[in-house]
Structure formats: structure tokens, C-alpha cells
Short mmCIF file of C-alpha atoms (C1' of nucleotides) in Angstrom, two decimals:
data_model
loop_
_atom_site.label_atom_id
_atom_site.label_comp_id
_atom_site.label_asym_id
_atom_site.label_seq_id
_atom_site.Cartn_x
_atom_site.Cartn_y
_atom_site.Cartn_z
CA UNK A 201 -12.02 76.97 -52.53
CA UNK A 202 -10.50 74.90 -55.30
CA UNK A 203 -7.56 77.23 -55.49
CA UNK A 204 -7.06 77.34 -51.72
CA UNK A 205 -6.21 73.53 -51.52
CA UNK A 206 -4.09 73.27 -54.92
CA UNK A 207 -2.19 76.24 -53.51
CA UNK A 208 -1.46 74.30 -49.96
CA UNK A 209 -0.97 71.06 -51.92
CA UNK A 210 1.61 72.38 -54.56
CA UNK A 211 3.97 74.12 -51.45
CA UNK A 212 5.15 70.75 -51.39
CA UNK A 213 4.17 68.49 -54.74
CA UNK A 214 3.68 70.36 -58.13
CA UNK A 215 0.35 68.60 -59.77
CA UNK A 216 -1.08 69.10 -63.51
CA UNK A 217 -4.39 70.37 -63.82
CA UNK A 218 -6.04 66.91 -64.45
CA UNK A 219 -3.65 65.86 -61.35
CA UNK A 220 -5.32 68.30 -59.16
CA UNK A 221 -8.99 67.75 -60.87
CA UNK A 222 -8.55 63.95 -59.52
CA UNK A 223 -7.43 64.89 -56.16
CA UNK A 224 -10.13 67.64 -55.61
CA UNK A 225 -12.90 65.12 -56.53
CA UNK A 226 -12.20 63.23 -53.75
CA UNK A 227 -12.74 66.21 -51.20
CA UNK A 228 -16.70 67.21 -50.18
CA UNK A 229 -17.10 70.65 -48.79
CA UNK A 230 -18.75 71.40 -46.21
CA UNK A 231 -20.14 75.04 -44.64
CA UNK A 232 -20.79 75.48 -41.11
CA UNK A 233 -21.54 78.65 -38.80
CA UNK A 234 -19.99 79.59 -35.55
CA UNK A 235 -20.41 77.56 -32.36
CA UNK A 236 -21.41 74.58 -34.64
CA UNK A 237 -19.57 71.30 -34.16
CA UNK A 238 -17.75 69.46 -36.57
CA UNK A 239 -17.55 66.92 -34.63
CA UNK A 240 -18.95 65.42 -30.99
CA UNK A 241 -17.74 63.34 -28.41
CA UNK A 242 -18.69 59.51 -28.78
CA UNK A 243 -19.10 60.30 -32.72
CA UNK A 244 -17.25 57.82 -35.13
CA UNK A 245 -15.42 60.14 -37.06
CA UNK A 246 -14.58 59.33 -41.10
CA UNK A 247 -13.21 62.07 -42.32
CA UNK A 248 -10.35 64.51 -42.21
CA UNK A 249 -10.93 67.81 -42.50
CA UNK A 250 -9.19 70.64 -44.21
CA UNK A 251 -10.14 74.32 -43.42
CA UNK A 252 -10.18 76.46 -46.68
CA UNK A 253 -11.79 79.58 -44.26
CA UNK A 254 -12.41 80.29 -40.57
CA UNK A 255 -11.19 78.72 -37.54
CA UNK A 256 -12.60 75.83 -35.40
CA UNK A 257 -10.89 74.04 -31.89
CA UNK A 258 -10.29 70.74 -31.04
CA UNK A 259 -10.89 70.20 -27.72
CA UNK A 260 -11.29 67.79 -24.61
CA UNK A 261 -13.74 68.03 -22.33
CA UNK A 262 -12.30 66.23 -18.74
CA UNK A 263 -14.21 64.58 -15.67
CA UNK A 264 -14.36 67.55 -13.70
CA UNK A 265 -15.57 69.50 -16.84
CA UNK A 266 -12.79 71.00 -17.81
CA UNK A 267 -11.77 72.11 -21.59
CA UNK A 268 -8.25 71.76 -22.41
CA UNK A 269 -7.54 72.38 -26.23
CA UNK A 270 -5.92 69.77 -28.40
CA UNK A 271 -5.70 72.15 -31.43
CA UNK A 272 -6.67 75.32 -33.04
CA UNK A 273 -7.00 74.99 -36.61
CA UNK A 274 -7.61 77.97 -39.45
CA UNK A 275 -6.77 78.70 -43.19
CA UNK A 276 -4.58 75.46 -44.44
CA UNK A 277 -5.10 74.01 -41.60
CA UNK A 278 -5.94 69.93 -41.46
CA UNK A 279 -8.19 68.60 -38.72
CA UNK A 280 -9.72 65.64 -36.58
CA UNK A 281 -9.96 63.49 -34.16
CA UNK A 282 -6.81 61.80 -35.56
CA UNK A 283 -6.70 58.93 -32.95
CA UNK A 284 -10.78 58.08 -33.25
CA UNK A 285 -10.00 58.29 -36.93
CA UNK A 286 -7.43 55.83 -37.62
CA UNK A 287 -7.87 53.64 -35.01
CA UNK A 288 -11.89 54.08 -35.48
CA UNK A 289 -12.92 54.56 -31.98
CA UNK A 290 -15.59 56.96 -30.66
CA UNK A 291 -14.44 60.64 -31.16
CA UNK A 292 -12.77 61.62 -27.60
CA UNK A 293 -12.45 65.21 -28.90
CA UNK A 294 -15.24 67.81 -29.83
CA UNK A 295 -14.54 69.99 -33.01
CA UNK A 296 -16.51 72.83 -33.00
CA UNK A 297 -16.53 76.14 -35.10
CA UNK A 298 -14.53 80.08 -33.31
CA UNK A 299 -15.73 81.07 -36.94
CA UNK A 300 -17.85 80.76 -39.45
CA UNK A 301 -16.13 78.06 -41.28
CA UNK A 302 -15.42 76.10 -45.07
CA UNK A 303 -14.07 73.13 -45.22
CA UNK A 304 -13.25 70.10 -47.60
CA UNK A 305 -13.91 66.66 -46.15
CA UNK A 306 -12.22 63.46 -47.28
CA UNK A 307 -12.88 59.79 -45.46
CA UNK A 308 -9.86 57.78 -44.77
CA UNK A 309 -10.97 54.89 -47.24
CA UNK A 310 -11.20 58.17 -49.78
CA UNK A 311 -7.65 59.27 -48.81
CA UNK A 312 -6.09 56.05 -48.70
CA UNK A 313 -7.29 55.41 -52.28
CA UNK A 314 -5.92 58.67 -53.51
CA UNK A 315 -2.62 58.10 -52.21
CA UNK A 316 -2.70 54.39 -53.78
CA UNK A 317 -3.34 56.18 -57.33
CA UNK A 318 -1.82 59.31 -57.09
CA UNK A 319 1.89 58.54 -55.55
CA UNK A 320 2.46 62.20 -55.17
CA UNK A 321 -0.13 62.61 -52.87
CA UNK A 322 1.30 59.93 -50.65
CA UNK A 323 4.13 61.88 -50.66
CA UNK A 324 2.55 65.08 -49.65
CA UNK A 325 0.77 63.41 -46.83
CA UNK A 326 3.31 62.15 -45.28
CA UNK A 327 5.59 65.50 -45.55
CA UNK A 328 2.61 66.86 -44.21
CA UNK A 329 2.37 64.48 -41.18
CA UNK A 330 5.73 64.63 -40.59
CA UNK A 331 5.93 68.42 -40.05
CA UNK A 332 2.72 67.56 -37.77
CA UNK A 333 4.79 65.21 -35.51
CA UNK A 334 7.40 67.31 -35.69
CA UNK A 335 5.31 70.39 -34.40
CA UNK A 336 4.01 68.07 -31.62
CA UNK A 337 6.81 67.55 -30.31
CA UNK A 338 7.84 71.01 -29.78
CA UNK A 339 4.59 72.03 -27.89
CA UNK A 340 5.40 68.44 -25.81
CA UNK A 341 8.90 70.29 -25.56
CA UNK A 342 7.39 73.42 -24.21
CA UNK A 343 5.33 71.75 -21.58
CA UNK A 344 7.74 70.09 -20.33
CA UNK A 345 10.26 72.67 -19.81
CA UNK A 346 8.75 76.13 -20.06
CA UNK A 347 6.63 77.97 -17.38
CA UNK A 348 3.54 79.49 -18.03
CA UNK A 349 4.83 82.46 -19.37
CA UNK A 350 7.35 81.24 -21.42
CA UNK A 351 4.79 79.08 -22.87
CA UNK A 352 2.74 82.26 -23.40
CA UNK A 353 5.04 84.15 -25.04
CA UNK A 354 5.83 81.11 -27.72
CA UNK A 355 2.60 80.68 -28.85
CA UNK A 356 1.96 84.35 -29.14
CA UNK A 357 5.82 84.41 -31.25
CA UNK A 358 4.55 81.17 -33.05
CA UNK A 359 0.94 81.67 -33.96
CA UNK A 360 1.01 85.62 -33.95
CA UNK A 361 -2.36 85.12 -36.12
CA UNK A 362 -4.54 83.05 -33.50
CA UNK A 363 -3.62 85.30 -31.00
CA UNK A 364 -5.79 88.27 -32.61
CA UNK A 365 -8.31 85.93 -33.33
CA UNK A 366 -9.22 83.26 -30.17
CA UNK A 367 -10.12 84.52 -26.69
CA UNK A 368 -7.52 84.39 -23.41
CA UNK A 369 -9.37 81.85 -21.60
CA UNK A 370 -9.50 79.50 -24.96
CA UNK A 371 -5.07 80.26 -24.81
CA UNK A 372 -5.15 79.22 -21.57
CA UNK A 373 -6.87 75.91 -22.74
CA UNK A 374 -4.45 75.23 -25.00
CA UNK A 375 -1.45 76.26 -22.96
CA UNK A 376 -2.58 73.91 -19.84
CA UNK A 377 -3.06 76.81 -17.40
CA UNK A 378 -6.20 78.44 -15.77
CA UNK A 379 -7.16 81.48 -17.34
CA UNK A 380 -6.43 83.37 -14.17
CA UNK A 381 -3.16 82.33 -14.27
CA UNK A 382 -3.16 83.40 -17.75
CA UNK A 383 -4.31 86.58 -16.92
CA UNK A 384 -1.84 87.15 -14.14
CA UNK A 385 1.80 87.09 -16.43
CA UNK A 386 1.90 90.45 -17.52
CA UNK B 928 18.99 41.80 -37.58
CA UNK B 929 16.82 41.91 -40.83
CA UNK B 930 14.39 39.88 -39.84
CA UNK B 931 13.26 42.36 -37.19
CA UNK B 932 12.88 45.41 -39.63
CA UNK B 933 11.29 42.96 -41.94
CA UNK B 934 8.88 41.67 -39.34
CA UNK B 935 8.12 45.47 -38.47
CA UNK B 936 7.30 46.43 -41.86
CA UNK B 937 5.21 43.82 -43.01
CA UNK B 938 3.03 44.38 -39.78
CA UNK B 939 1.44 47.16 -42.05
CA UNK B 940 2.48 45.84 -46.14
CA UNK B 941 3.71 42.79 -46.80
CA UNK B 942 7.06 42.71 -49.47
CA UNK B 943 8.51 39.85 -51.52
CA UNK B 944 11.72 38.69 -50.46
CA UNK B 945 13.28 41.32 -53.68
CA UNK B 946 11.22 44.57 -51.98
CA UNK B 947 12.66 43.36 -48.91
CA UNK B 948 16.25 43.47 -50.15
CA UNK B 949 16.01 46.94 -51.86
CA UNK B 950 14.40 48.18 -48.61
CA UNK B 951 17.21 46.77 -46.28
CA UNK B 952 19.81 47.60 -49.03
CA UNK B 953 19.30 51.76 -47.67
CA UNK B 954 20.21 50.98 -44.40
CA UNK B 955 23.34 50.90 -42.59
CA UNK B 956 23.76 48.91 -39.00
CA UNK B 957 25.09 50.74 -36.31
CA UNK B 958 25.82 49.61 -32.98
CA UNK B 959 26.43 51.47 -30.12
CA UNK B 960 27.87 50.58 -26.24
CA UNK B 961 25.57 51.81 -23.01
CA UNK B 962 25.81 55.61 -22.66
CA UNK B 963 27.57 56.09 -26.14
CA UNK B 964 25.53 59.03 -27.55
CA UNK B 965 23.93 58.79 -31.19
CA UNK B 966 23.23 62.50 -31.25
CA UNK B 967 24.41 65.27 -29.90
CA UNK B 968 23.16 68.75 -29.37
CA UNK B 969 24.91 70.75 -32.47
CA UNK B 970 25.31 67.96 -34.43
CA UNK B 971 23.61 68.01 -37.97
CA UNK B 972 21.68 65.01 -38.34
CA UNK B 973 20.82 63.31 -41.44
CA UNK B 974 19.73 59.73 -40.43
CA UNK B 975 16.74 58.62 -38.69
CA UNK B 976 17.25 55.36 -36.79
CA UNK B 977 15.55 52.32 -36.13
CA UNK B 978 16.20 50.24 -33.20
CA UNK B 979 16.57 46.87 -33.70
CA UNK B 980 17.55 45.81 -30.12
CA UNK B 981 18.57 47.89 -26.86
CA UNK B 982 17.24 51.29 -25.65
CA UNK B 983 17.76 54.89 -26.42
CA UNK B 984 16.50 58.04 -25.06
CA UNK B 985 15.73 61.63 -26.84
CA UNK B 986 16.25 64.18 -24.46
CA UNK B 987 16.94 68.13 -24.12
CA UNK B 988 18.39 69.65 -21.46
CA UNK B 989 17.48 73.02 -20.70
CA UNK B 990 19.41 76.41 -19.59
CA UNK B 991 19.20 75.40 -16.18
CA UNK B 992 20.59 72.15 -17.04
CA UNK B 993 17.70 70.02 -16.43
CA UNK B 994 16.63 66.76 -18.57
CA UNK B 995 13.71 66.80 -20.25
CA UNK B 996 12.97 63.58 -22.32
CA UNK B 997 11.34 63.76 -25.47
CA UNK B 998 10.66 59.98 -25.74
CA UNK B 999 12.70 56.77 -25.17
CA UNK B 1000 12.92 54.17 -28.09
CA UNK B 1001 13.27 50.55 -27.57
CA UNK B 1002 13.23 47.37 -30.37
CA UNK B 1003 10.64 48.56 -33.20
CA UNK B 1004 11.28 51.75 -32.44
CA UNK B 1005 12.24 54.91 -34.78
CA UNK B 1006 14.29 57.80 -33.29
CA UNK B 1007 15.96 60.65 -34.35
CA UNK B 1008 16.18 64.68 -33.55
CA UNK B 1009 13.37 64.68 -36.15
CA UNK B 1010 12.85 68.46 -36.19
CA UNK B 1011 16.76 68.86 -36.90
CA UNK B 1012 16.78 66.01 -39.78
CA UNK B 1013 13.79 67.73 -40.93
CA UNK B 1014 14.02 71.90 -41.03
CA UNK B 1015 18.36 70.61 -41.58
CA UNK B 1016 19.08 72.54 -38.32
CA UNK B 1017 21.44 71.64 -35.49
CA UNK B 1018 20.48 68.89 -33.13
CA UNK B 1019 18.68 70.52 -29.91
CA UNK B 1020 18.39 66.70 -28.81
CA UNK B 1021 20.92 64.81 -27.25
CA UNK B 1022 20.50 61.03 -27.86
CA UNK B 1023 22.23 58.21 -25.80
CA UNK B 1024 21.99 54.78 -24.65
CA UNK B 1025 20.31 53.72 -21.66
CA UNK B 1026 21.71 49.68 -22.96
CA UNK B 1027 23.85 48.63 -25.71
CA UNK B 1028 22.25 48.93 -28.89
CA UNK B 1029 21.49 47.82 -32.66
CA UNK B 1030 20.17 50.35 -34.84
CA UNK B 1031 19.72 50.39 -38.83
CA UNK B 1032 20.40 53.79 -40.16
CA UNK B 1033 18.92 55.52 -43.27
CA UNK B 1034 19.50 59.01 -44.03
CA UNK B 1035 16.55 61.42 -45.15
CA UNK B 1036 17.71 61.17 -48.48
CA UNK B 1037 17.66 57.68 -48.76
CA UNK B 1038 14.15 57.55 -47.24
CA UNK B 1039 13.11 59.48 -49.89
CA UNK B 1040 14.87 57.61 -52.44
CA UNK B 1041 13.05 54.49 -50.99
CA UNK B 1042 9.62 55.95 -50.82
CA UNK B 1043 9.86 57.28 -54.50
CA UNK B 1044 10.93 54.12 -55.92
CA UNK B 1045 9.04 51.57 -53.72
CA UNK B 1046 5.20 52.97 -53.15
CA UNK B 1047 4.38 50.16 -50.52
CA UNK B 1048 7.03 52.05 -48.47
CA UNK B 1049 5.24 55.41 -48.88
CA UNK B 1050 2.59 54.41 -47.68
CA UNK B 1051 4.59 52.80 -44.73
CA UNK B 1052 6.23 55.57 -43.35
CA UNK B 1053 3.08 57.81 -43.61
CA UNK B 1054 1.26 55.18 -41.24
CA UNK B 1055 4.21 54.86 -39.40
CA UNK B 1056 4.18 58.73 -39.06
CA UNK B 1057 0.27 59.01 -38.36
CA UNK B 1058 0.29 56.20 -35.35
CA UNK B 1059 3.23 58.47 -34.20
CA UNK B 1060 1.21 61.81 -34.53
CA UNK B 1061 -1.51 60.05 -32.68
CA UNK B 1062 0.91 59.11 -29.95
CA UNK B 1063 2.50 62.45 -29.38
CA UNK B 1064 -1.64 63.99 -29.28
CA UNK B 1065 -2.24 61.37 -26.24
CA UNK B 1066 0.55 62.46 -24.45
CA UNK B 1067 0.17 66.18 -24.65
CA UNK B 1068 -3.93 65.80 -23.95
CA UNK B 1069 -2.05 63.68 -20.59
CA UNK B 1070 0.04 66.65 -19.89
CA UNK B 1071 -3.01 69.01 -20.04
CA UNK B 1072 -5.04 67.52 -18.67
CA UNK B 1073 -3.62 64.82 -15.74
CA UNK B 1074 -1.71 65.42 -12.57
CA UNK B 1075 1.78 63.68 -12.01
CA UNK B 1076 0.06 60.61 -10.35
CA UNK B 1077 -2.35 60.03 -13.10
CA UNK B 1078 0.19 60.77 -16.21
CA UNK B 1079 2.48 57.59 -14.25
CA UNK B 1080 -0.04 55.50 -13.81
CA UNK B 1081 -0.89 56.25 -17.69
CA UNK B 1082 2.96 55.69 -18.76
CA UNK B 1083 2.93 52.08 -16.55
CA UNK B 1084 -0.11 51.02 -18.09
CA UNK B 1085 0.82 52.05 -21.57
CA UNK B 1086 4.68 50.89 -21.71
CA UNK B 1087 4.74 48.30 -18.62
CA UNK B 1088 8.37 47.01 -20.49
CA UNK B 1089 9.80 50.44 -20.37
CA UNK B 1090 8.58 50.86 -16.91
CA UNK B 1091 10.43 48.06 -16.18
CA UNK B 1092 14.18 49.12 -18.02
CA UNK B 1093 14.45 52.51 -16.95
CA UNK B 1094 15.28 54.54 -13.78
CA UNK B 1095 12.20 56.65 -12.11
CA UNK B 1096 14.50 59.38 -12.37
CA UNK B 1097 14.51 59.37 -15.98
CA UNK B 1098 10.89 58.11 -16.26
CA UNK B 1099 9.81 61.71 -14.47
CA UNK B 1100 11.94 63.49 -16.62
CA UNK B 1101 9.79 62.08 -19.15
CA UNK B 1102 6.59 62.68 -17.48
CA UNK B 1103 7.85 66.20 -16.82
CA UNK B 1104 7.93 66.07 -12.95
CA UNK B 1105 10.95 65.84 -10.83
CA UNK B 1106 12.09 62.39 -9.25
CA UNK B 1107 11.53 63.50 -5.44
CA UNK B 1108 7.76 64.23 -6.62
CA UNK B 1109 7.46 61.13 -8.84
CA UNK B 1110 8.71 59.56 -5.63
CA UNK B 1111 6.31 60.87 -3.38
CA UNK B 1112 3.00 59.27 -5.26
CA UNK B 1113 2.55 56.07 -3.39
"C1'" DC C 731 33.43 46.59 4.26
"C1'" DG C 732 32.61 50.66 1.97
"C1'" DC C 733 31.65 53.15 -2.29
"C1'" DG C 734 28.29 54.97 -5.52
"C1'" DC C 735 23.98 55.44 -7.48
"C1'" DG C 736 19.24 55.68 -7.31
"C1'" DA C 737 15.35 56.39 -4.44
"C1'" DT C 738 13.22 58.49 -0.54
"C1'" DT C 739 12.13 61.87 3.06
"C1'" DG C 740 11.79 66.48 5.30
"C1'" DA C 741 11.16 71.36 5.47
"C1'" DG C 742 10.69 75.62 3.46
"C1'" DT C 743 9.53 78.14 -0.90
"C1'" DA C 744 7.48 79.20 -5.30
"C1'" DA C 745 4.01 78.63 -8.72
"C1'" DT C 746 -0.57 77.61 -9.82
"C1'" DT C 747 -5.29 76.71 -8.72
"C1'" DT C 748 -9.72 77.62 -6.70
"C1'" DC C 749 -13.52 80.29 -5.69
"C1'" DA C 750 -15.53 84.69 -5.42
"C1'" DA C 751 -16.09 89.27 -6.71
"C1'" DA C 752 -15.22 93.23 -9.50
"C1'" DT C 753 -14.30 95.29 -14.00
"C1'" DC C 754 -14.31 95.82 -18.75
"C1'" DT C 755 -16.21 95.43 -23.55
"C1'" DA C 756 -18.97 94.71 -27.56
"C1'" DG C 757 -23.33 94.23 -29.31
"C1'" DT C 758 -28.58 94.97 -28.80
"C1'" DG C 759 -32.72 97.29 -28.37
"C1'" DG C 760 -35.08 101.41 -26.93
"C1'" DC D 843 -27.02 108.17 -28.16
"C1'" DC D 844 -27.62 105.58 -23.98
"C1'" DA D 845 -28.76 101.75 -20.96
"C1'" DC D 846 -28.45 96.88 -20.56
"C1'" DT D 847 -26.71 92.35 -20.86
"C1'" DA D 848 -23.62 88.47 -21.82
"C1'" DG D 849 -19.18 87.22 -22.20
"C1'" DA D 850 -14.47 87.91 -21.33
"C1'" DT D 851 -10.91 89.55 -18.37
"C1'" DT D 852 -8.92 90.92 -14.21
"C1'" DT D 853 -8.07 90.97 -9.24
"C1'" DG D 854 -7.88 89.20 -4.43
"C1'" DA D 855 -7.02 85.82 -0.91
"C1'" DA D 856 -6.64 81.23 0.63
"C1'" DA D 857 -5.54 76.50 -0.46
"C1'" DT D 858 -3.03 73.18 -3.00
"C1'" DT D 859 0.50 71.25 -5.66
"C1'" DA D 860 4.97 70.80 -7.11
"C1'" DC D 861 9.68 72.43 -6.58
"C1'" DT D 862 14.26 73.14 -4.37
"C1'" DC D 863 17.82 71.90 -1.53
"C1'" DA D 864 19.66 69.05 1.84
"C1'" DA D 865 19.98 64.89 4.25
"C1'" DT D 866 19.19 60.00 4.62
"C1'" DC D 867 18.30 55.39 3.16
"C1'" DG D 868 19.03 50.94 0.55
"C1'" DC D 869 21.29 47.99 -2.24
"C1'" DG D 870 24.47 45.88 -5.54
"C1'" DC D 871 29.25 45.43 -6.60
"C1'" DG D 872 34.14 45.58 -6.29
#
DNA sequence: CGCGCGATTGAGTAATTTCAAATCTAGTGG
DNA sequence: CCACTAGATTTGAAATTACTCAATCGCGCG
């Protein structure tokens, strides 16, 4: 558990042991089983959450009932409902568990203060968010220009590991299609 | 001229007038005529760019030779071909001028630089990069999950200046639609 | 006045969705 | 080991949405 998130952290900041003993304290974990939700539509949401095992989904549930997936997220993973987060609005998204699922939590407040004493963590966060918005922008990339197929054969390219683990009609979620369309690209 | 980065910053930290002049002291003006391009696909690209006045857009054209824009950027804006400056690839984005235009360059580098020496501006950029992760999740849950009417409606609502500045052709490029359909949703 | 650019309109085509039904698969209990 | 069920996937056919390509319109500017 421990190891898990010094391992992620140090791919981009090396920390001392007493470094990494400061940051961890700030993180709660948290153990959940499949199908349960991290977190529900019309929640306020506090924390950001950073998968040390499983998988969950981030997902949005439409008028007509619809799901349409924001994000998957597994091992090394972070996850929330970013813009209910930081802007602290009722949770849009629902977060719930494909897995059985560890996590560590930390509240923004929490975060903000370990950035403020640890300046390498600031650092790491926003290398971290960066690569985020940088990823974003690709899938924005792909919607916009790729067909269904193409966008298929990306994610199963890009995320070769989600693909053996999360069900065609949750793909389809995430690539904007139905799942009979999904089903139809050989 | 400095007084609008300065302005911009302290919307999220405040700096004395000697932060202020270290900040500004990393960045290079630039100023650019209507359709002069900033980027260009192939290019390396080491600066990110903040607009100070004017209007840029990001876009990619695809094999078939078809625009696809990744966002526009107007005063208070950042732009760049971040996943180029980033992974130090080639450009895949083309960047011009829609209107002449006033930036303030800084290369990744010298962000860096900044961010390690000043930890106000840390924390800066990583908001700056959160509100802009947050932005990029709205639009992709509006690709997902709206139809070409409802994403325009969104984009008027949400940038009613931009709405006003730029051509519906390049406005459904953005929404990823083409004009003679944008043009057809009375 | 006429050019040029952006916006609109029309008609036919392609891609995707919808709704319904059939098929497949993994796990459960007998 | 087999039958049964729930969930996931596939298939079919019709309806809808958006696209393509071509033609037309409208307006500002030289």
C-alpha cells in the first residue's frame, strides 16, 4: 500500500524516507467491494482518490438514462469528481467500484497543505495534472476526428490492460457509441 | 502588457511588486499579425504562451485535410501544442491567429526554473492546470453525451465573447460538426 | 459593380441509433 | 456433471442523424 504510492510518487520526485512518512500521513485508505460507489451523484465530494488496487469508473448518468464514462481508473490511477471537487459543487459524476478496490484518500484542504510544506509535492502534482490535461486532450482529439472504430482501436492500442478487464458495453460508454455499434466494427 | 499577466496571476496568489518582476523577468513578448502562425505542425516547441491581447486557435488537421480545433485562446489565455512541449515531440498542432496578437512567452524550462525558485508560482500553474483539466472533462462529457444543437448552445452560453469573434465555420470545427450542419440548427 | 468569403440550402449517401430478438457465457445449485 | 439464470454480446431491420458535394445566397469592400 505504502510502497505502491512512494513508487508512483518517486517516477517523478525522489523523496527521503521521513519525506515520504509526511506525505503518506496525509492519505486515509479506504477498502471497498465491487459495485460499491465511491462516490454518488449530488454528493459533495472532499477528497481525491488514488487507487493502490482494483478498478472503479467514473461515470455520467444523462436525462434519458444514459451512462457515458468520464474515466476508468486502476493501479496508479488518481480519481474524482474533479470539477465538484475544486469548485465544491454537488458531485455530477458517480464513482463506483468494476473491482474490488484500495484506495488512499486525501481532502483538498489536506493536499493543498502538503504541497504548501512539501514543495516537491507541488511539483509532482502539477507534472501529474499536466500529463492529465495533456491526455484529455488527446481523447478530445479522438472524438473529434476519429470514427468509431478508429476510436476503438486507440483505446484498445492505448489501454491494452482495461481492455481485458472492463466489459464492451462499459467501452462503448467511454468511447461515445452504443454498444451495438460497438459490437458491429469487427 | 504586464499589468495583464500580473492581474491574471494574482487572481489566484497575490506577489509583491519584486515576485512580480522575477516572474515577468522569464517571459519574452511576442507579437504576431492576423493569420501569422505561432506553431506549426513539425515544429518542436518549447514555449507555452500566454495571450495578453488578440485570439489564437489550436487546431489539427487530419489525413483528409479537415480542421479539427483543439481550443481557441483569447486575453488570459494559455496556449501551446502542450503534448509536444511536454513528451518534446513534434508539433501535431498548428497554431495561428484568428486577430493580431500579444503573447508573453516562457519556455518549459523557464517555467520550471520559476516554479522551483518562486513556490507561490507552483502552486499557480498547478491551479491553473487543474481549472484546465476540469475544462477539457466538461467538454468531452458534452461530446458524449450532447447532440450538435445542445454542445452550441453549451459553447454560446459558456464563451458568449468567443461566440461573438469567430466564424461558425471554425466554431463547428470546434464543436466537431461540420458548418452546413452547425448551420442547419435554427 | 463585381469579387470573395462565409453562411445557407438541397438532395443523396453513409454512419449510427433504436428497439427487439437471438445467442453466448460464466457462475450457481441440484 | 448438467440445467438454469443473469449478464453480456451479437444480429436484424427500420429510423434518425450527420455527412458530402454542389449550388445558391448575402454582404462588405475595393
Amino acid at each position: 500500500m505504502k510502497e505502491v504510492l512512494r513508487k508512483h510518487i518517486e517516477e517523478i520526485v525522489p523523496l527521503t524516507d521521513d519525506q515520504f512518512d509526511i506525505v503518506f500521513s496525509y492519505f486515509k485508505p479506504k477498502k471497498l467491494k465491487k459495485k460499491d460507489f465511491l462516490v454518488k451523484q449530488g454528493d459533495s465530494v472532499n477528497c481525491e482518490y488514488f487507487v493502490v488496487n482494483g478498478l472503479v469508473k467514473a461515470f455520467y448518468i444523462d436525462d434519458e438514462g444514459k451512462d457515458h464514462i468520464m474515466q476508468f481508473a486502476m493501479e496508479n490511477w488518481w480519481v474524482t469528481d474533479y470539477q465538484a471537487l475544486l469548485h465544491k459543487t454537488p458531485a455530477q459524476l458517480d464513482i463506483d467500484c468494476l473491482e474490488d478496490t484500495k484506495l488512499l484518500c486525501i481532502t483538498l484542504e489536506d493536499k493543498d497543505k502538503l504541497c504548501a510544506s512539501l514543495h516537491k509535492m507541488e511539483y509532482f502534482f502539477r507534472k501529474k495534472s499536466n500529463s492529465g490535461y495533456v491526455a484529455l486532450q488527446r481523447r478530445i482529439l479522438s472524438l473529434l476526428n476519429n470514427d468509431a472504430k478508429e476510436r476503438y482501436e486507440q483505446f484498445m492500442s492505448l489501454y491494452p490492460s482495461l481492455y481485458q478487464r472492463v466489459s464492451k458495453t462499459l467501452i462503448a460508454a467511454y468511447l461515445g457509441v452504443t454498444r451495438e455499434t460497438l459490437s458491429r466494427l469487427a
